[in-house]
GROMACS .gro file of C-alpha atoms in nm:
model
  243
    1MET     CA    1  -8.855   1.236   6.518
    2LYS     CA    2  -8.964   0.894   6.391
    3LYS     CA    3  -9.248   1.052   6.192
    4LEU     CA    4  -9.009   1.308   6.046
    5LEU     CA    5  -8.763   1.038   5.937
    6THR     CA    6  -9.048   0.850   5.772
    7LEU     CA    7  -9.146   1.167   5.584
    8VAL     CA    8  -8.787   1.214   5.463
    9CYS     CA    9  -8.772   0.856   5.335
   10ILE     CA   10  -9.094   0.910   5.138
   11ILE     CA   11  -8.959   1.233   4.989
   12LEU     CA   12  -8.628   1.077   4.885
   13SER     CA   13  -8.804   0.784   4.719
   14CYS     CA   14  -9.021   1.004   4.494
   15ASN     CA   15  -8.784   1.025   4.198
   16SER     CA   16  -9.049   0.956   3.933
   17PRO     CA   17  -9.335   1.206   3.970
   18ALA     CA   18  -9.520   1.117   3.651
   19PHE     CA   19  -9.821   0.993   3.847
   20SER     CA   20  -9.906   1.345   3.965
   21GLN     CA   21  -9.792   1.568   3.679
   22GLU     CA   22 -10.153   1.669   3.611
   23GLU     CA   23 -10.157   1.866   3.934
   24GLU     CA   24 -10.069   2.227   3.865
   25ASN     CA   25  -9.862   2.278   4.178
   26TYR     CA   26  -9.704   1.934   4.201
   27TYR     CA   27  -9.341   2.046   4.170
   28ASP     CA   28  -9.394   2.352   4.387
   29ASN     CA   29  -9.534   2.135   4.666
   30LEU     CA   30  -9.272   1.863   4.615
   31LEU     CA   31  -8.983   2.107   4.644
   32ALA     CA   32  -9.141   2.288   4.938
   33THR     CA   33  -9.183   1.958   5.122
   34SER     CA   34  -8.822   1.863   5.043
   35PHE     CA   35  -8.682   2.192   5.172
   36LYS     CA   36  -8.902   2.181   5.480
   37ALA     CA   37  -8.767   1.840   5.570
   38TYR     CA   38  -8.409   1.953   5.499
   39GLN     CA   39  -8.448   2.243   5.742
   40GLU     CA   40  -8.616   2.040   6.016
   41VAL     CA   41  -8.408   1.722   6.041
   42ASP     CA   42  -8.088   1.702   6.245
   43MET     CA   43  -7.763   1.834   6.093
   44LYS     CA   44  -7.618   1.494   6.008
   45LEU     CA   45  -7.926   1.386   5.813
   46SER     CA   46  -7.953   1.726   5.642
   47ASN     CA   47  -7.598   1.684   5.512
   48TYR     CA   48  -7.695   1.351   5.355
   49MET     CA   49  -8.002   1.511   5.200
   50TYR     CA   50  -7.830   1.816   5.058
   51SER     CA   51  -7.695   1.682   4.728
   52PHE     CA   52  -8.033   1.528   4.655
   53ILE     CA   53  -8.216   1.855   4.734
   54LYS     CA   54  -7.983   2.050   4.506
   55GLU     CA   55  -8.017   1.797   4.222
   56ARG     CA   56  -8.397   1.796   4.248
   57PHE     CA   57  -8.402   2.178   4.246
   58THR     CA   58  -8.176   2.216   3.939
   59GLN     CA   59  -8.377   1.953   3.752
   60HIS     CA   60  -8.681   2.170   3.816
   61LEU     CA   61  -8.502   2.478   3.679
   62ASN     CA   62  -8.421   2.282   3.363
   63ASP     CA   63  -8.796   2.259   3.300
   64SER     CA   64  -8.895   2.581   3.121
   65THR     CA   65  -9.241   2.576   3.284
   66SER     CA   66  -9.074   2.642   3.623
   67PHE     CA   67  -9.005   3.000   3.512
   68SER     CA   68  -9.375   3.092   3.517
   69ASN     CA   69  -9.452   2.891   3.829
   70PRO     CA   70  -9.537   3.135   4.114
   71HIS     CA   71  -9.386   2.891   4.365
   72ASP     CA   72  -9.626   2.993   4.640
   73SER     CA   73  -9.519   2.703   4.861
   74LEU     CA   74  -9.148   2.693   4.777
   75SER     CA   75  -9.112   3.066   4.849
   76LYS     CA   76  -9.167   2.989   5.218
   77TYR     CA   77  -8.825   2.815   5.223
   78VAL     CA   78  -8.636   2.969   4.929
   79SER     CA   79  -8.605   3.343   4.863
   80ILE     CA   80  -8.741   3.402   4.511
   81ARG     CA   81  -8.726   3.735   4.329
   82ARG     CA   82  -8.838   3.838   3.981
   83SER     CA   83  -8.731   4.142   3.779
   84SER     CA   84  -8.999   4.397   3.690
   85ASP     CA   85  -8.978   4.306   3.321
   86GLY     CA   86  -9.036   3.938   3.402
   87LEU     CA   87  -8.718   3.821   3.226
   88VAL     CA   88  -8.500   3.726   3.525
   89LYS     CA   89  -8.582   3.525   3.836
   90THR     CA   90  -8.341   3.458   4.124
   91TYR     CA   91  -8.344   3.191   4.392
   92SER     CA   92  -8.133   3.174   4.708
   93TRP     CA   93  -8.128   2.977   5.029
   94SER     CA   94  -7.897   2.917   5.324
   95GLU     CA   95  -7.701   2.598   5.361
   96ARG     CA   96  -7.699   2.415   5.691
   97ASP     CA   97  -7.340   2.346   5.793
   98TYR     CA   98  -7.104   2.361   6.088
   99GLY     CA   99  -6.862   2.619   5.948
  100CYS     CA  100  -6.825   2.975   6.071
  101CYS     CA  101  -6.885   3.099   5.715
  102HIS     CA  102  -7.251   3.120   5.615
  103GLY     CA  103  -7.291   2.909   5.299
  104THR     CA  104  -7.562   2.982   5.042
  105GLU     CA  105  -7.695   2.859   4.710
  106THR     CA  106  -7.790   3.121   4.450
  107TYR     CA  107  -7.931   3.074   4.099
  108ALA     CA  108  -8.059   3.301   3.825
  109GLN     CA  109  -8.316   3.181   3.573
  110PHE     CA  110  -8.378   3.396   3.266
  111LYS     CA  111  -8.564   3.416   2.936
  112THR     CA  112  -8.353   3.475   2.626
  113PRO     CA  113  -8.448   3.691   2.323
  114SER     CA  114  -8.522   3.367   2.135
  115GLY     CA  115  -8.779   3.275   2.402
  116SER     CA  116  -8.594   2.987   2.566
  117VAL     CA  117  -8.554   2.962   2.944
  118LYS     CA  118  -8.211   2.894   3.095
  119TYR     CA  119  -8.043   2.919   3.435
  120ILE     CA  120  -7.696   2.969   3.581
  121ASP     CA  121  -7.541   2.897   3.918
  122LEU     CA  122  -7.441   3.239   4.055
  123ASP     CA  123  -7.200   3.075   4.302
  124GLU     CA  124  -6.970   2.975   4.017
  125GLU     CA  125  -6.750   3.283   4.055
  126PRO     CA  126  -6.371   3.318   4.032
  127GLU     CA  127  -6.164   3.195   4.325
  128GLY     CA  128  -6.193   3.423   4.627
  129TYR     CA  129  -6.559   3.514   4.576
  130GLU     CA  130  -6.758   3.508   4.901
  131GLU     CA  131  -7.108   3.361   4.909
  132VAL     CA  132  -7.412   3.583   4.955
  133PHE     CA  133  -7.785   3.555   5.014
  134ILE     CA  134  -7.972   3.758   4.749
  135THR     CA  135  -8.157   4.052   4.905
  136ASP     CA  136  -8.280   4.241   4.597
  137LEU     CA  137  -8.316   4.217   4.218
  138GLN     CA  138  -8.371   4.537   4.021
  139LEU     CA  139  -8.411   4.613   3.651
  140ILE     CA  140  -8.194   4.911   3.553
  141LYS     CA  141  -8.143   5.088   3.221
  142ILE     CA  142  -7.805   5.198   3.085
  143LYS     CA  143  -7.802   5.360   2.742
  144GLU     CA  144  -8.159   5.231   2.698
  145LYS     CA  145  -8.045   4.869   2.745
  146SER     CA  146  -8.178   4.642   3.018
  147TYR     CA  147  -7.945   4.527   3.295
  148TYR     CA  148  -8.013   4.345   3.622
  149LEU     CA  149  -7.878   4.467   3.954
  150VAL     CA  150  -7.839   4.189   4.212
  151LEU     CA  151  -7.776   4.282   4.576
  152GLY     CA  152  -7.672   4.037   4.843
  153ASN     CA  153  -7.522   3.996   5.186
  154GLY     CA  154  -7.325   3.733   5.368
  155THR     CA  155  -7.100   3.663   5.664
  156CYS     CA  156  -6.790   3.464   5.738
  157CYS     CA  157  -6.548   3.405   6.022
  158GLY     CA  158  -6.380   3.683   6.216
  159GLY     CA  159  -6.676   3.886   6.339
  160LYS     CA  160  -6.747   4.060   6.009
  161HIS     CA  161  -7.016   4.063   5.740
  162TYR     CA  162  -7.041   4.207   5.391
  163SER     CA  163  -7.277   4.320   5.117
  164THR     CA  164  -7.229   4.294   4.742
  165ALA     CA  165  -7.374   4.439   4.422
  166ARG     CA  166  -7.338   4.285   4.077
  167ILE     CA  167  -7.488   4.368   3.739
  168PHE     CA  168  -7.590   4.113   3.476
  169GLU     CA  169  -7.699   4.136   3.115
  170ILE     CA  170  -7.888   3.894   2.891
  171LYS     CA  171  -7.683   3.871   2.571
  172ASN     CA  172  -7.643   3.608   2.299
  173ASP     CA  173  -7.886   3.375   2.477
  174ALA     CA  174  -7.679   3.382   2.797
  175LEU     CA  175  -7.662   3.578   3.123
  176TYR     CA  176  -7.331   3.757   3.169
  177LYS     CA  177  -7.186   3.947   3.464
  178CYS     CA  178  -7.088   4.296   3.352
  179ASP     CA  179  -6.754   4.465   3.412
  180ASN     CA  180  -6.661   4.825   3.493
  181LEU     CA  181  -7.008   4.946   3.599
  182PHE     CA  182  -6.931   5.034   3.964
  183ASN     CA  183  -6.680   5.319   3.942
  184ASN     CA  184  -6.501   5.108   3.679
  185GLU     CA  185  -6.510   4.794   3.896
  186ALA     CA  186  -6.685   4.468   3.807
  187ALA     CA  187  -6.866   4.440   4.141
  188LEU     CA  188  -6.923   4.627   4.464
  189TYR     CA  189  -6.805   4.474   4.793
  190ILE     CA  190  -6.868   4.645   5.128
  191GLY     CA  191  -6.737   4.500   5.450
  192ALA     CA  192  -6.821   4.587   5.811
  193ASN     CA  193  -6.805   4.451   6.165
  194ARG     CA  194  -7.112   4.244   6.251
  195SER     CA  195  -7.228   4.512   6.495
  196GLN     CA  196  -7.232   4.769   6.211
  197THR     CA  197  -7.513   4.823   5.960
  198ILE     CA  198  -7.426   4.832   5.589
  199ALA     CA  199  -7.780   4.908   5.461
  200LEU     CA  200  -7.704   4.851   5.092
  201LYS     CA  201  -8.014   4.949   4.891
  202TYR     CA  202  -8.121   5.084   4.552
  203ASP     CA  203  -8.374   5.366   4.508
  204SER     CA  204  -8.527   5.304   4.166
  205GLU     CA  205  -8.692   5.646   4.150
  206LYS     CA  206  -8.378   5.845   4.230
  207LYS     CA  207  -8.152   5.586   4.063
  208ILE     CA  208  -7.926   5.595   4.368
  209LEU     CA  209  -7.739   5.299   4.516
  210SER     CA  210  -7.647   5.376   4.878
  211TYR     CA  211  -7.464   5.208   5.164
  212ASN     CA  212  -7.271   5.276   5.485
  213SER     CA  213  -6.893   5.261   5.463
  214TYR     CA  214  -6.660   5.214   5.759
  215GLY     CA  215  -6.333   5.241   5.568
  216ASP     CA  216  -6.072   4.968   5.530
  217LEU     CA  217  -5.968   4.707   5.782
  218ASP     CA  218  -5.717   4.841   6.035
  219ASP     CA  219  -5.428   4.665   6.209
  220THR     CA  220  -5.668   4.493   6.450
  221GLY     CA  221  -5.851   4.323   6.163
  222PHE     CA  222  -6.169   4.522   6.221
  223TYR     CA  223  -6.334   4.821   6.059
  224ALA     CA  224  -6.331   5.171   6.211
  225ASN     CA  225  -6.630   5.310   6.402
  226LYS     CA  226  -6.677   5.616   6.181
  227LYS     CA  227  -6.965   5.573   5.935
  228THR     CA  228  -6.981   5.743   5.595
  229VAL     CA  229  -7.290   5.721   5.373
  230ILE     CA  230  -7.186   5.652   5.013
  231LEU     CA  231  -7.417   5.743   4.725
  232LEU     CA  232  -7.369   5.603   4.375
  233LYS     CA  233  -7.574   5.753   4.092
  234LEU     CA  234  -7.677   5.545   3.791
  235THR     CA  235  -7.540   5.714   3.477
  236GLU     CA  236  -7.500   5.622   3.112
  237ASN     CA  237  -7.167   5.464   3.211
  238GLY     CA  238  -7.287   5.271   3.514
  239PHE     CA  239  -7.281   5.371   3.881
  240LYS     CA  240  -7.062   5.671   3.963
  241LYS     CA  241  -6.999   5.830   4.301
  242ALA     CA  242  -7.240   6.117   4.366
  243TYR     CA  243  -7.090   6.433   4.520
   0.00000   0.00000   0.00000
């Protein structure tokens, strides 16, 4: 433990990395080391570290060169996905906390038509939005325009979990969440008991988004046992229920 605490102190003191900027993978290794320490120290120390970890990570995203960085080391601690056209890159990781809800951090980095690289915090959603860990990023085409399908899952208190699907578009040098593309809804939310499998996935060849539905919550506060497989077909107007 003493050696680990010493390592954390060294990491936290390295706020001016100019001495090693010549090394191609400096930031990748620095962030990987920071996240490794965050995950290995005790909970109290990890809470102290968290704001620093987040600040260091977002500073890295502000550097346009981070978009092309393969992040071979960081990807061992942070889930990183890239769209097939190379224009969007997502990052997500789990927070360490004591709550019964599973907290996450999720970011999307993207290249604009003008060639600049920007990022947004995907957790900055309207009140009531539940946090997810990103499980897939897919490029989809609607009316020959490029959109980005982001799938995720999460869990909170009460013995239940959930999966979500959202669609984003790069427009006017920004990344916007689209409305009305899931049977005229802005996003897809599927809940289930923790013992039930949702299996939300997108088949890019068939252009089918599928998942298991267990209906709505009943009077007990849990979902029914009956499972129904839902298929949504990608059309020129977004995803529509396939019959």
